[in-house]
Amino acid sequence: MRYSKALIPTVKEVPADAEIPSHQLMLRAGIMRKIASGTYAYLPIGWRVLKKVINIVRDEMDKAGAQEILMPAVQPMELWQQTGRNVDYGLTMAHFTDRHGRENVLAPTAEEVVTYIAANEINSYKQMPVNLYQISFKFRDEFRPRFGVLRSREFIMKDSYSFHTDNESLSDTYKVMYDTYCKIFARCGLRYVIVEAESGEMGGSGSHQFTIPCDNGEDVIVYTEDSSYAANIEKAAVDALPVVAKTKNCPAIEEIHTPNQKTITEISAFLKENAQNFIKTLVYKSGADLVLALVRGDFEINPEKLRCAAGGTIELADEAAIKNLTGAEVGFAGPVGLAGKVGKIIIDHSVLTIEAGITGANKTDYHIKNVLPGRDFPIEGNNVIIADVRNAVEGDTYKGKKLLFKCGIEVGQVFKLGTKYSAKLNAKFLDKDSTEKPCVMGCYGIGINRIVASAIETLYDKDGIVWPINIAPFEVIIVPAGAGDEITAAAEKIYADLTAAGVEVLLDDRDARGGVKFKDADLIGIPIRITIGAKSLAENCAEVKLRRESEINKIPMADVKAKILQTIEKLKNE
Ligand code: ATP
Ligand code: MG
């Protein structure tokens, strides 16, 4: 392609509303433009990059035996009502009523639709295992779209869904997909980390996330130094803290007046007591039941762990329910006296380290002190669950090993779904033994746009983007530096030779100074630059430079083509 004819609107200034390098560079390099909050249009070089990623994903999925399909972006709400996920997705799921009064969903994912297809088309064990995938637009009305396409509202996802007769077959395909994801991210030039993950609103029994370690990532990865364990913070387990032997002579409970002191921060400052001495009490709703969750004041409840401990969907109770339960304003709840009034009490291990704790008095503007777990509220019994339900923090260990933390970007996730969707949507098959069973399912997602942004975010330098060659918009940029027929002719010859050899070349034939061209070449990040200037041309040479290196190599004109082909091959196989 000739630069003079291409729409590559580069910009010098850093766009004001772009907070992180990848977002700034995608705008500055003319890759994309914002159309509305969380919605972007890709310009020619941006679309070239996306297509490269899509091609890699498609190639590896096909090699793994998956079959490509295409499902609609507008889905019937009825299917979502059957699985109950219209509720789970909440406001993130955009929907509209059509002219016939039917409710439609803008696909945020496609488990419901693919299971509906399976329900109709798969009847026998002979048709499985089967793995179906699509690469298509998804829409999620994210609460806070940000960081450009890292969290946008509309994005391209590769989503696949596998159907099996049993868990063993699911495990086989899960492993194939896991390995396929490793190949995909490696081919895209990304350094990734695989972590154990919660399956969240997807449901199911097992999940891994593929994460790109990066300071601006929104996910927190928790790992042991020897890498024997790595998990998303939503899932990361911690060893229970040592429980100190309780003194038998903990004084009796005493009421303390704490007007308007509701949060742990407020009350610990007010009483000049360490947050460690508080029993934080939160009221949740799980179906028709109320659930009390207790954690030590210096820790945070982990909603995913709490959901697992509760054995089902769980959400914070509303103000009215809390007032009704405790008889007090929100902020003064405590476990003493509430055991018989709730469905479950879920107590984090950390609470058991407390000897004479402070907690809400279930009376507006009052707390109580000298609260001893086991004496003043039950720590065993039918409705009591002791579990790990808090977030891991600095200083925690897991299986005796110190936990470390870093941020990351989730680019893909694989799930063992089990029969959650097939049971609800009636996707059954006739097994060998002539019994009818629900299909066992797996699902596997990749964020195409996030791969692009992650590659930029982790590889850029002060001059701009540094593309891995496999997803670069062009492999080579030719920069004729300086005017003159000879320079033009030499540049045109290399352009023609390389293009004929199948290389993707951008020829910067603009009528601009060398400096301007070099700046743009660096900004848009083409991996190999060939410069044709008067000086080297006098020696019948071109100058070849890799974007990621500063060294410039003089190559005789006659060898340029062979040298470039060889360099591309080398970069591709790194
Ligand atoms: P997140 O936790 O970041 O919101 P998710 O776990 O909800 O993502 P999945 O349902 O697992 O996402 O979707 C599969 C993939 O789609 C993710 O791994 C991610 O790469 C991509 N993805 C999800 N949401 C977005 C978004 N808002 N913008 C861009 N890519 C996204
Ligand atoms: Mg995910």
Coordinates of C-alpha atoms and ligand atoms in Angstrom, one line a residue:
M1 CA 0.0 0.0 0.0
R2 CA 1.1 3.5 -0.8
Y3 CA 1.0 5.9 2.2
S4 CA 0.0 8.8 0.0
K5 CA -3.3 7.0 -0.8
A6 CA -3.9 5.5 2.7
L7 CA -6.1 6.9 5.4
I8 CA -3.6 6.8 8.3
P9 CA -4.5 10.0 10.3
T10 CA -1.7 10.1 12.8
V11 CA -1.8 12.8 15.5
K12 CA 1.1 14.3 17.5
E13 CA -0.9 15.4 20.6
V14 CA -1.8 13.0 23.3
P15 CA -5.6 12.8 23.3
A16 CA -7.0 14.3 26.5
D17 CA -9.5 11.7 27.4
A18 CA -7.2 8.7 26.9
E19 CA -5.7 7.6 30.2
I20 CA -3.4 4.7 29.3
P21 CA -0.7 4.3 26.6
S22 CA -2.5 1.7 24.4
H23 CA -5.6 3.9 24.2
Q24 CA -3.5 7.0 23.5
L25 CA -1.5 5.2 20.8
M26 CA -4.5 3.6 19.1
L27 CA -5.9 7.1 18.6
R28 CA -2.5 8.8 17.8
A29 CA -1.5 6.1 15.3
G30 CA -4.9 6.5 13.4
I31 CA -5.9 3.0 14.3
M32 CA -9.4 3.9 15.5
R33 CA -11.7 6.8 16.4
K34 CA -14.2 7.1 19.2
I35 CA -17.8 7.3 18.0
A36 CA -19.5 7.3 21.4
S37 CA -18.7 6.2 24.9
G38 CA -17.2 2.7 24.6
T39 CA -17.8 2.6 20.9
Y40 CA -15.0 2.8 18.3
A41 CA -14.6 2.7 14.5
Y42 CA -11.5 1.0 13.2
L43 CA -9.7 2.8 10.4
P44 CA -7.7 0.9 7.7
I45 CA -4.6 -0.1 9.7
G46 CA -6.7 -0.9 12.8
W47 CA -8.9 -3.2 10.8
R48 CA -5.9 -4.8 9.2
V49 CA -4.6 -5.6 12.7
L50 CA -7.9 -6.9 13.9
K51 CA -8.2 -9.2 10.8
K52 CA -4.7 -10.6 11.5
V53 CA -5.7 -11.5 15.1
I54 CA -9.0 -13.0 13.8
N55 CA -7.1 -15.0 11.2
I56 CA -4.8 -16.5 13.8
V57 CA -7.7 -17.3 16.1
R58 CA -9.7 -18.9 13.2
D59 CA -6.7 -20.9 12.0
E60 CA -6.0 -22.4 15.5
M61 CA -9.6 -23.0 16.2
D62 CA -10.0 -24.9 12.9
K63 CA -6.8 -26.9 13.6
A64 CA -8.3 -27.8 17.0
G65 CA -11.3 -29.3 15.2
A66 CA -13.8 -26.6 16.0
Q67 CA -16.4 -25.7 13.4
E68 CA -17.2 -22.0 12.6
I69 CA -20.8 -20.9 12.7
L70 CA -22.5 -17.5 12.9
M71 CA -25.3 -16.7 15.4
P72 CA -27.5 -13.6 15.5
A73 CA -26.5 -10.4 17.3
V74 CA -30.1 -9.9 18.3
Q75 CA -31.4 -12.7 20.4
P76 CA -34.9 -13.5 21.8
M77 CA -35.2 -12.5 25.5
E78 CA -37.3 -15.6 26.1
L79 CA -34.1 -17.8 25.9
W80 CA -32.4 -15.6 28.6
Q81 CA -35.5 -15.8 30.8
Q82 CA -35.3 -19.6 30.6
T83 CA -31.8 -19.6 32.1
G84 CA -32.5 -16.7 34.4
R85 CA -29.4 -14.9 33.1
N86 CA -31.4 -11.8 32.1
V87 CA -31.4 -11.2 35.9
D88 CA -27.7 -12.1 36.4
Y89 CA -26.5 -9.8 33.6
G90 CA -28.7 -7.0 34.9
L91 CA -28.1 -3.6 33.3
T92 CA -25.0 -4.8 31.4
M93 CA -27.4 -6.6 29.0
A94 CA -28.9 -4.1 26.5
H95 CA -32.4 -5.0 25.2
F96 CA -35.2 -3.5 23.2
T97 CA -38.8 -4.2 22.3
D98 CA -39.5 -4.6 18.6
R99 CA -42.5 -3.4 16.6
H100 CA -44.4 -6.6 17.5
G101 CA -43.8 -6.1 21.2
R102 CA -41.2 -8.8 21.5
E103 CA -38.3 -8.3 23.8
N104 CA -34.8 -8.7 22.2
V105 CA -31.3 -8.9 23.6
L106 CA -28.2 -7.4 22.0
A107 CA -25.9 -10.5 22.4
P108 CA -23.4 -10.0 25.3
T109 CA -22.5 -13.7 24.7
A110 CA -24.3 -16.7 23.2
E111 CA -24.6 -19.7 25.5
E112 CA -28.4 -19.5 25.3
V113 CA -28.6 -19.4 21.5
V114 CA -26.0 -22.1 20.9
T115 CA -27.8 -24.4 23.5
Y116 CA -31.1 -23.7 21.7
I117 CA -29.4 -24.9 18.5
A118 CA -28.0 -28.0 20.2
A119 CA -31.4 -28.7 21.7
N120 CA -32.8 -28.9 18.1
E121 CA -29.9 -30.4 16.2
I122 CA -28.2 -32.8 18.6
N123 CA -30.1 -35.9 19.5
S124 CA -27.7 -38.7 19.8
Y125 CA -24.3 -39.5 21.5
K126 CA -23.0 -40.2 18.0
Q127 CA -23.1 -36.4 17.2
M128 CA -20.7 -35.5 20.1
P129 CA -18.2 -34.2 21.0
V130 CA -18.8 -31.1 18.8
N131 CA -17.2 -27.7 19.3
L132 CA -18.9 -24.7 17.6
Y133 CA -17.4 -21.3 17.4
Q134 CA -18.1 -17.9 16.0
I135 CA -16.2 -14.6 15.7
S136 CA -18.8 -11.8 16.1
F137 CA -19.7 -8.5 17.7
K138 CA -20.9 -8.5 21.3
F139 CA -22.5 -5.7 23.1
R140 CA -22.3 -5.1 26.9
D141 CA -23.6 -1.9 28.4
E142 CA -20.6 -1.8 30.7
F143 CA -21.0 0.4 33.9
R144 CA -17.8 2.1 33.2
P145 CA -16.4 1.7 29.6
R146 CA -12.7 2.8 29.8
F147 CA -9.2 2.4 28.6
G148 CA -10.3 2.4 25.0
V149 CA -11.0 -1.0 23.6
L150 CA -9.8 -2.8 26.8
R151 CA -13.3 -2.2 28.2
S152 CA -15.6 -1.1 25.4
R153 CA -19.3 -1.6 25.0
E154 CA -19.1 -3.1 21.6
F155 CA -16.3 -5.6 20.9
I156 CA -15.4 -8.6 18.8
M157 CA -15.4 -11.9 20.6
K158 CA -14.4 -15.4 19.5
D159 CA -16.8 -17.5 21.5
S160 CA -17.0 -21.3 21.3
Y161 CA -19.2 -23.9 22.9
S162 CA -18.5 -27.6 23.1
F163 CA -21.1 -30.3 23.7
H164 CA -20.3 -33.7 25.2
T165 CA -21.8 -36.9 26.5
D166 CA -19.9 -36.8 29.8
N167 CA -17.4 -34.9 31.9
E168 CA -14.5 -36.9 30.7
S169 CA -15.1 -35.9 27.1
L170 CA -15.5 -32.3 28.3
S171 CA -12.2 -32.5 30.1
D172 CA -10.5 -33.6 26.8
T173 CA -11.9 -30.7 24.8
Y174 CA -11.2 -28.3 27.6
K175 CA -7.5 -29.3 27.5
V176 CA -7.5 -29.0 23.7
M177 CA -8.9 -25.4 24.0
Y178 CA -6.5 -24.6 26.8
D179 CA -3.6 -25.6 24.6
T180 CA -5.1 -23.9 21.6
Y181 CA -5.3 -20.6 23.6
C182 CA -1.6 -20.9 24.5
K183 CA -0.8 -21.2 20.7
I184 CA -3.1 -18.3 19.8
F185 CA -1.6 -15.9 22.4
A186 CA 1.9 -16.9 21.6
R187 CA 1.3 -16.4 17.9
C188 CA -0.1 -12.9 18.7
G189 CA 3.3 -12.1 20.4
L190 CA 1.8 -11.8 23.9
R191 CA 3.4 -12.9 27.1
Y192 CA 0.6 -14.4 29.0
V193 CA -0.1 -16.0 32.4
I194 CA -2.8 -18.6 33.0
V195 CA -4.7 -18.3 36.3
E196 CA -7.4 -20.3 38.0
A197 CA -10.6 -18.3 37.8
E198 CA -14.1 -18.2 39.1
S199 CA -16.8 -18.9 36.6
G200 CA -19.0 -16.0 37.7
E201 CA -22.4 -15.7 36.0
M202 CA -21.4 -18.3 33.5
G203 CA -21.9 -21.0 36.1
G204 CA -20.0 -24.4 36.0
S205 CA -17.3 -26.1 37.8
G206 CA -13.9 -25.1 36.5
S207 CA -12.3 -22.1 34.7
H208 CA -9.0 -20.6 33.7
Q209 CA -8.2 -17.1 32.5
F210 CA -5.5 -16.1 30.1
T211 CA -4.0 -12.9 31.4
I212 CA -1.4 -10.4 30.2
P213 CA 0.6 -9.1 33.2
C214 CA 0.5 -5.3 32.9
D215 CA 0.3 -2.4 35.3
N216 CA -2.8 -1.0 33.7
G217 CA -4.7 -4.3 33.8
E218 CA -8.0 -4.3 35.7
D219 CA -7.6 -7.8 37.0
V220 CA -5.5 -8.8 40.0
I221 CA -3.4 -11.9 39.7
V222 CA -2.4 -13.7 42.9
Y223 CA 0.5 -16.1 42.6
T224 CA 3.2 -17.9 44.6
E225 CA 6.8 -17.1 43.8
D226 CA 7.5 -20.6 42.5
S227 CA 4.5 -20.2 40.2
S228 CA 3.0 -23.4 41.6
Y229 CA -0.2 -21.5 42.1
A230 CA -1.8 -18.6 40.2
A231 CA -5.3 -17.4 40.4
N232 CA -7.5 -14.4 39.8
I233 CA -8.1 -12.4 43.0
E234 CA -11.8 -13.4 42.7
K235 CA -10.8 -16.9 43.3
A236 CA -7.4 -16.9 45.0
A237 CA -7.5 -19.0 48.2
V238 CA -5.6 -18.1 51.3
D239 CA -4.5 -20.2 54.3
A240 CA -6.6 -19.6 57.4
L241 CA -4.8 -17.3 59.9
P242 CA -3.6 -19.0 63.0
V243 CA -6.3 -18.9 65.7
V244 CA -5.0 -17.7 69.0
A245 CA -6.2 -19.6 72.1
K246 CA -9.1 -17.7 73.6
T247 CA -8.8 -16.4 77.1
K248 CA -11.7 -17.7 79.1
N249 CA -12.1 -14.5 80.9
C250 CA -13.2 -12.2 78.1
P251 CA -15.3 -9.6 79.8
A252 CA -19.0 -9.5 79.2
I253 CA -20.4 -7.6 76.2
E254 CA -20.7 -3.9 76.7
E255 CA -22.6 -1.3 74.6
I256 CA -20.8 1.7 73.3
H257 CA -22.4 4.8 71.9
T258 CA -21.2 5.4 68.3
P259 CA -23.4 8.1 66.8
N260 CA -23.3 8.2 63.0
Q261 CA -20.1 5.9 62.9
K262 CA -21.1 3.4 60.3
T263 CA -18.1 2.2 58.3
I264 CA -15.1 0.3 59.8
T265 CA -12.9 3.3 58.9
E266 CA -15.1 5.8 60.7
I267 CA -15.7 3.7 63.8
S268 CA -12.1 2.5 64.2
A269 CA -11.0 6.2 64.1
F270 CA -13.7 7.2 66.5
L271 CA -12.8 4.5 69.0
K272 CA -9.1 4.6 68.3
E273 CA -9.2 0.8 67.8
N274 CA -7.4 -1.2 65.1
A275 CA -9.6 -2.5 62.3
Q276 CA -8.4 -6.0 63.2
N277 CA -10.5 -5.9 66.3
F278 CA -13.8 -5.5 64.4
I279 CA -16.2 -8.1 63.2
K280 CA -17.6 -6.6 59.9
T281 CA -21.2 -7.8 59.4
L282 CA -22.9 -7.7 56.0
V283 CA -26.4 -8.8 55.2
Y284 CA -27.0 -10.6 51.9
K285 CA -30.0 -12.1 50.1
S286 CA -29.8 -15.5 48.6
G287 CA -33.1 -16.4 47.0
A288 CA -35.8 -15.9 49.8
D289 CA -33.2 -16.3 52.6
L290 CA -31.1 -13.6 54.3
V291 CA -27.5 -14.5 54.8
L292 CA -25.2 -12.9 57.4
A293 CA -21.5 -12.6 56.2
L294 CA -18.8 -11.9 58.8
V295 CA -15.2 -11.0 58.1
R296 CA -12.5 -9.3 60.2
G297 CA -12.6 -5.5 59.9
D298 CA -9.2 -5.3 58.1
F299 CA -10.3 -7.6 55.3
E300 CA -12.8 -7.4 52.4
I301 CA -15.5 -9.9 51.6
N302 CA -14.9 -11.6 48.3
P303 CA -18.3 -11.8 46.5
E304 CA -17.3 -14.8 44.4
K305 CA -16.0 -16.9 47.3
L306 CA -19.1 -15.9 49.3
R307 CA -21.3 -17.1 46.4
C308 CA -19.6 -20.4 46.4
A309 CA -19.9 -20.8 50.2
A310 CA -23.6 -19.9 50.0
G311 CA -24.1 -22.4 47.2
G312 CA -26.0 -20.0 44.9
T313 CA -26.5 -16.5 43.6
I314 CA -26.1 -13.9 46.4
E315 CA -26.6 -10.1 46.5
L316 CA -26.4 -7.4 49.1
A317 CA -29.7 -7.0 50.9
D318 CA -31.5 -3.7 50.4
E319 CA -31.9 -1.1 53.1
A320 CA -35.4 -2.2 54.1
A321 CA -34.5 -5.8 54.5
I322 CA -31.5 -4.9 56.7
K323 CA -33.6 -2.5 58.9
N324 CA -36.2 -5.2 59.2
L325 CA -33.7 -7.8 60.3
T326 CA -31.6 -5.7 62.7
G327 CA -34.1 -3.2 63.9
A328 CA -31.5 -0.5 63.2
E329 CA -30.2 1.8 60.5
V330 CA -27.7 0.4 58.0
G331 CA -24.2 0.4 59.5
F332 CA -25.0 -1.1 62.9
A333 CA -25.6 -4.8 62.1
G334 CA -23.8 -7.4 64.2
P335 CA -24.1 -11.2 64.6
V336 CA -25.2 -11.3 68.3
G337 CA -28.8 -12.4 68.5
L338 CA -29.3 -12.8 64.8
A339 CA -28.5 -16.5 64.3
G340 CA -32.1 -17.6 64.5
K341 CA -33.3 -14.9 62.2
V342 CA -31.3 -15.7 59.1
G343 CA -31.0 -18.6 56.7
K344 CA -27.2 -18.9 57.1
I345 CA -24.3 -17.3 58.8
I346 CA -21.1 -17.4 56.7
I347 CA -18.1 -16.7 58.9
D348 CA -14.7 -16.0 57.3
H349 CA -11.8 -17.8 59.1
S350 CA -10.3 -14.5 60.0
V351 CA -13.2 -13.8 62.5
L352 CA -12.0 -16.8 64.6
T353 CA -8.8 -15.0 65.4
I354 CA -10.7 -12.3 67.3
E355 CA -10.9 -12.5 71.0
A356 CA -12.8 -9.5 72.2
G357 CA -14.3 -8.0 69.1
I358 CA -16.3 -4.9 68.3
T359 CA -19.4 -5.2 66.1
G360 CA -22.7 -3.6 65.4
A361 CA -25.3 -3.7 68.3
N362 CA -28.3 -4.0 66.0
K363 CA -29.3 -0.7 67.5
T364 CA -29.0 2.6 65.7
D365 CA -25.9 4.6 66.8
Y366 CA -24.5 1.7 69.0
H367 CA -21.8 -0.9 68.8
I368 CA -20.9 -3.6 71.3
K369 CA -17.5 -4.6 72.5
N370 CA -16.0 -7.8 74.1
V371 CA -17.7 -10.0 71.6
L372 CA -16.3 -13.5 71.7
P373 CA -17.1 -15.8 68.7
G374 CA -18.6 -19.0 69.9
R375 CA -19.7 -17.5 73.2
D376 CA -21.8 -14.6 71.9
F377 CA -22.8 -15.9 68.5
P378 CA -22.6 -19.5 67.1
I379 CA -19.5 -20.7 65.2
E380 CA -21.0 -24.1 64.6
G381 CA -24.4 -25.6 63.9
N382 CA -26.8 -26.2 61.1
N383 CA -26.9 -22.8 59.5
V384 CA -23.2 -21.8 60.2
I385 CA -20.6 -22.0 57.5
I386 CA -16.9 -21.3 58.3
A387 CA -15.1 -20.7 55.1
D388 CA -12.5 -18.6 53.2
V389 CA -14.7 -15.7 51.9
R390 CA -12.3 -12.8 51.9
N391 CA -9.9 -11.3 49.4
A392 CA -6.3 -12.3 49.6
V393 CA -4.0 -9.5 50.8
E394 CA -0.3 -8.8 51.0
G395 CA 1.1 -11.0 53.8
D396 CA -1.2 -14.0 53.1
T397 CA 0.1 -17.4 52.3
Y398 CA -1.4 -20.3 50.4
K399 CA -0.3 -23.9 51.3
G400 CA 2.4 -22.2 53.3
K401 CA 3.8 -20.2 50.4
K402 CA 3.8 -16.4 50.3
L403 CA 1.3 -14.8 47.9
L404 CA 2.4 -12.1 45.5
F405 CA 0.2 -9.8 43.5
K406 CA 0.3 -8.2 40.1
C407 CA -2.2 -6.6 37.7
G408 CA -3.2 -8.1 34.4
I409 CA -5.6 -7.9 31.4
E410 CA -7.9 -10.8 30.9
V411 CA -7.8 -11.7 27.2
G412 CA -9.5 -15.0 27.3
Q413 CA -11.3 -17.4 29.5
V414 CA -12.3 -21.1 29.3
F415 CA -15.1 -22.7 31.3
K416 CA -16.4 -26.1 32.2
L417 CA -20.1 -25.3 32.2
G418 CA -21.5 -28.8 32.9
T419 CA -25.3 -29.0 32.4
K420 CA -26.4 -25.6 33.6
Y421 CA -27.6 -24.5 30.2
S422 CA -28.5 -27.8 28.6
A423 CA -30.8 -28.7 31.5
K424 CA -32.6 -25.4 31.4
L425 CA -32.9 -25.2 27.7
N426 CA -33.7 -28.9 27.2
A427 CA -30.6 -29.8 25.2
K428 CA -30.8 -33.6 25.7
F429 CA -29.5 -36.5 23.8
L430 CA -30.0 -40.3 23.7
D431 CA -27.0 -42.0 25.2
K432 CA -25.6 -45.5 24.2
D433 CA -27.6 -47.1 27.0
S434 CA -30.8 -45.5 25.5
T435 CA -31.3 -43.1 28.4
E436 CA -31.9 -39.4 27.8
K437 CA -29.3 -37.0 29.3
P438 CA -28.6 -33.3 29.2
C439 CA -25.5 -32.5 27.1
V440 CA -22.4 -31.6 29.1
M441 CA -21.0 -28.2 27.9
G442 CA -17.8 -26.2 27.8
C443 CA -17.4 -22.6 26.6
Y444 CA -14.3 -20.6 25.6
G445 CA -14.0 -16.9 24.9
I446 CA -11.4 -14.6 23.5
G447 CA -11.5 -10.8 23.3
I448 CA -10.1 -9.9 19.9
N449 CA -9.9 -6.2 20.5
R450 CA -8.3 -6.7 23.9
I451 CA -5.5 -8.7 22.3
V452 CA -4.7 -5.7 20.1
A453 CA -4.7 -3.3 23.0
S454 CA -2.7 -5.6 25.2
A455 CA 0.0 -6.1 22.6
I456 CA 0.3 -2.3 22.4
E457 CA 0.1 -1.8 26.2
T458 CA 2.9 -4.3 26.9
L459 CA 5.3 -3.6 24.0
Y460 CA 5.2 0.2 23.2
D461 CA 8.1 2.6 23.7
K462 CA 8.5 6.4 23.9
D463 CA 8.1 6.7 20.1
G464 CA 5.0 4.6 19.6
I465 CA 3.6 1.2 19.0
V466 CA 6.0 -1.8 18.6
W467 CA 3.9 -4.5 16.9
P468 CA 4.7 -8.2 17.1
I469 CA 5.1 -9.1 13.4
N470 CA 2.2 -11.6 13.2
I471 CA -0.4 -8.9 14.0
A472 CA 1.4 -5.8 12.6
P473 CA -0.7 -3.9 9.9
F474 CA 2.3 -4.2 7.6
E475 CA 5.5 -6.2 8.0
V476 CA 7.7 -3.6 6.3
I477 CA 7.7 0.1 5.7
I478 CA 9.9 1.6 3.0
V479 CA 10.9 5.2 3.7
P480 CA 12.5 7.1 0.8
A481 CA 14.3 9.9 2.7
G482 CA 15.0 12.8 0.4
A483 CA 13.9 13.7 -3.0
G484 CA 15.4 12.6 -6.3
D485 CA 14.5 10.2 -9.1
E486 CA 17.1 7.7 -8.0
I487 CA 15.8 7.4 -4.5
T488 CA 12.2 7.1 -5.8
A489 CA 13.2 4.4 -8.4
A490 CA 15.1 2.4 -5.8
A491 CA 12.3 2.5 -3.3
E492 CA 9.7 1.6 -6.0
K493 CA 11.9 -1.4 -7.0
I494 CA 12.1 -2.8 -3.5
Y495 CA 8.4 -2.2 -3.0
A496 CA 7.6 -4.1 -6.2
D497 CA 10.0 -6.9 -5.4
L498 CA 8.8 -7.4 -1.8
T499 CA 5.1 -7.1 -2.7
A500 CA 5.6 -9.7 -5.4
A501 CA 7.3 -12.0 -2.8
G502 CA 4.1 -11.8 -0.7
V503 CA 5.4 -9.3 1.9
E504 CA 3.0 -6.8 3.3
V505 CA 4.6 -3.5 2.6
L506 CA 3.7 0.2 3.2
L507 CA 5.6 2.5 0.9
D508 CA 5.9 6.0 2.4
D509 CA 5.7 7.9 -0.9
R510 CA 4.4 11.1 0.7
D511 CA 5.9 14.3 -0.2
A512 CA 7.3 14.9 3.3
R513 CA 10.6 15.3 5.1
G514 CA 12.4 12.2 6.2
G515 CA 12.0 13.2 9.9
V516 CA 8.2 13.2 9.6
K517 CA 8.2 9.8 7.9
F518 CA 10.4 8.3 10.5
K519 CA 8.2 9.6 13.3
D520 CA 5.1 8.2 11.7
A521 CA 6.8 4.8 11.0
D522 CA 7.8 4.6 14.7
L523 CA 4.3 5.7 15.9
I524 CA 2.4 3.1 13.8
G525 CA 5.0 0.5 14.8
I526 CA 5.8 -1.4 11.6
P527 CA 8.4 -4.1 12.6
I528 CA 10.9 -3.6 9.8
R529 CA 11.9 -0.3 8.3
I530 CA 13.9 0.1 5.0
T531 CA 15.3 3.5 4.5
I532 CA 16.5 4.7 1.0
G533 CA 18.6 7.8 1.4
A534 CA 21.1 9.6 -0.9
K535 CA 24.1 8.6 1.2
S536 CA 23.6 4.9 1.4
L537 CA 22.3 4.7 -2.1
A538 CA 25.6 6.2 -3.3
E539 CA 27.1 3.0 -1.9
N540 CA 24.3 1.0 -3.6
C541 CA 22.9 0.1 -0.2
A542 CA 19.6 0.4 1.8
E543 CA 19.4 0.8 5.6
V544 CA 17.4 -1.8 7.4
K545 CA 16.2 -1.3 11.0
L546 CA 14.0 -3.2 13.3
R547 CA 11.4 -1.1 15.1
R548 CA 12.3 -2.6 18.5
E549 CA 16.1 -2.1 18.0
S550 CA 18.2 1.0 17.5
E551 CA 20.8 -0.6 15.3
I552 CA 20.8 0.2 11.6
N553 CA 22.2 -2.3 9.1
K554 CA 23.4 -1.3 5.6
I555 CA 22.4 -3.9 3.1
P556 CA 23.5 -4.0 -0.5
M557 CA 20.5 -3.4 -2.8
A558 CA 20.9 -6.8 -4.4
D559 CA 20.5 -8.5 -1.0
V560 CA 17.6 -6.5 0.4
K561 CA 14.9 -8.9 -0.7
A562 CA 16.6 -12.0 0.6
K563 CA 17.5 -10.2 3.9
I564 CA 14.0 -9.0 4.5
L565 CA 12.4 -12.4 3.8
Q566 CA 14.9 -14.0 6.2
T567 CA 14.2 -11.4 8.9
I568 CA 10.4 -11.8 8.6
E569 CA 10.8 -15.5 8.9
K570 CA 13.0 -15.1 12.0
L571 CA 10.6 -12.7 13.7
K572 CA 7.6 -14.9 12.9
N573 CA 9.2 -17.9 14.5
E574 CA 10.4 -16.2 17.7
Ligands
ATP1 P1 -14.4 -8.8 32.3 O1 -14.3 -9.6 33.6 O2 -13.2 -8.1 31.9 O3 -15.6 -7.9 32.3 P2 -15.7 -11.1 31.3 O4 -15.0 -12.1 32.2 O5 -17.0 -10.7 31.7 O6 -14.7 -9.9 31.2 P3 -16.1 -13.0 29.3 O7 -17.6 -13.2 29.4 O8 -15.2 -14.1 29.8 O9 -15.6 -11.6 29.8 O10 -15.8 -12.8 27.7 C1 -14.7 -13.4 27.0 C2 -13.7 -12.3 26.6 O11 -14.2 -11.2 26.0 C3 -12.9 -11.8 27.8 O12 -11.9 -12.7 28.2 C4 -12.4 -10.5 27.2 O13 -11.2 -10.7 26.5 C5 -13.4 -10.0 26.2 N1 -14.3 -9.0 26.8 C6 -15.2 -9.1 27.7 N2 -15.8 -7.9 28.0 C7 -15.2 -7.0 27.2 C8 -15.3 -5.6 27.0 N3 -16.2 -4.9 27.7 N4 -14.5 -5.0 26.1 C9 -13.6 -5.7 25.4 N5 -13.4 -7.0 25.6 C10 -14.2 -7.7 26.4
MG2 MG -14.0 -13.7 31.7

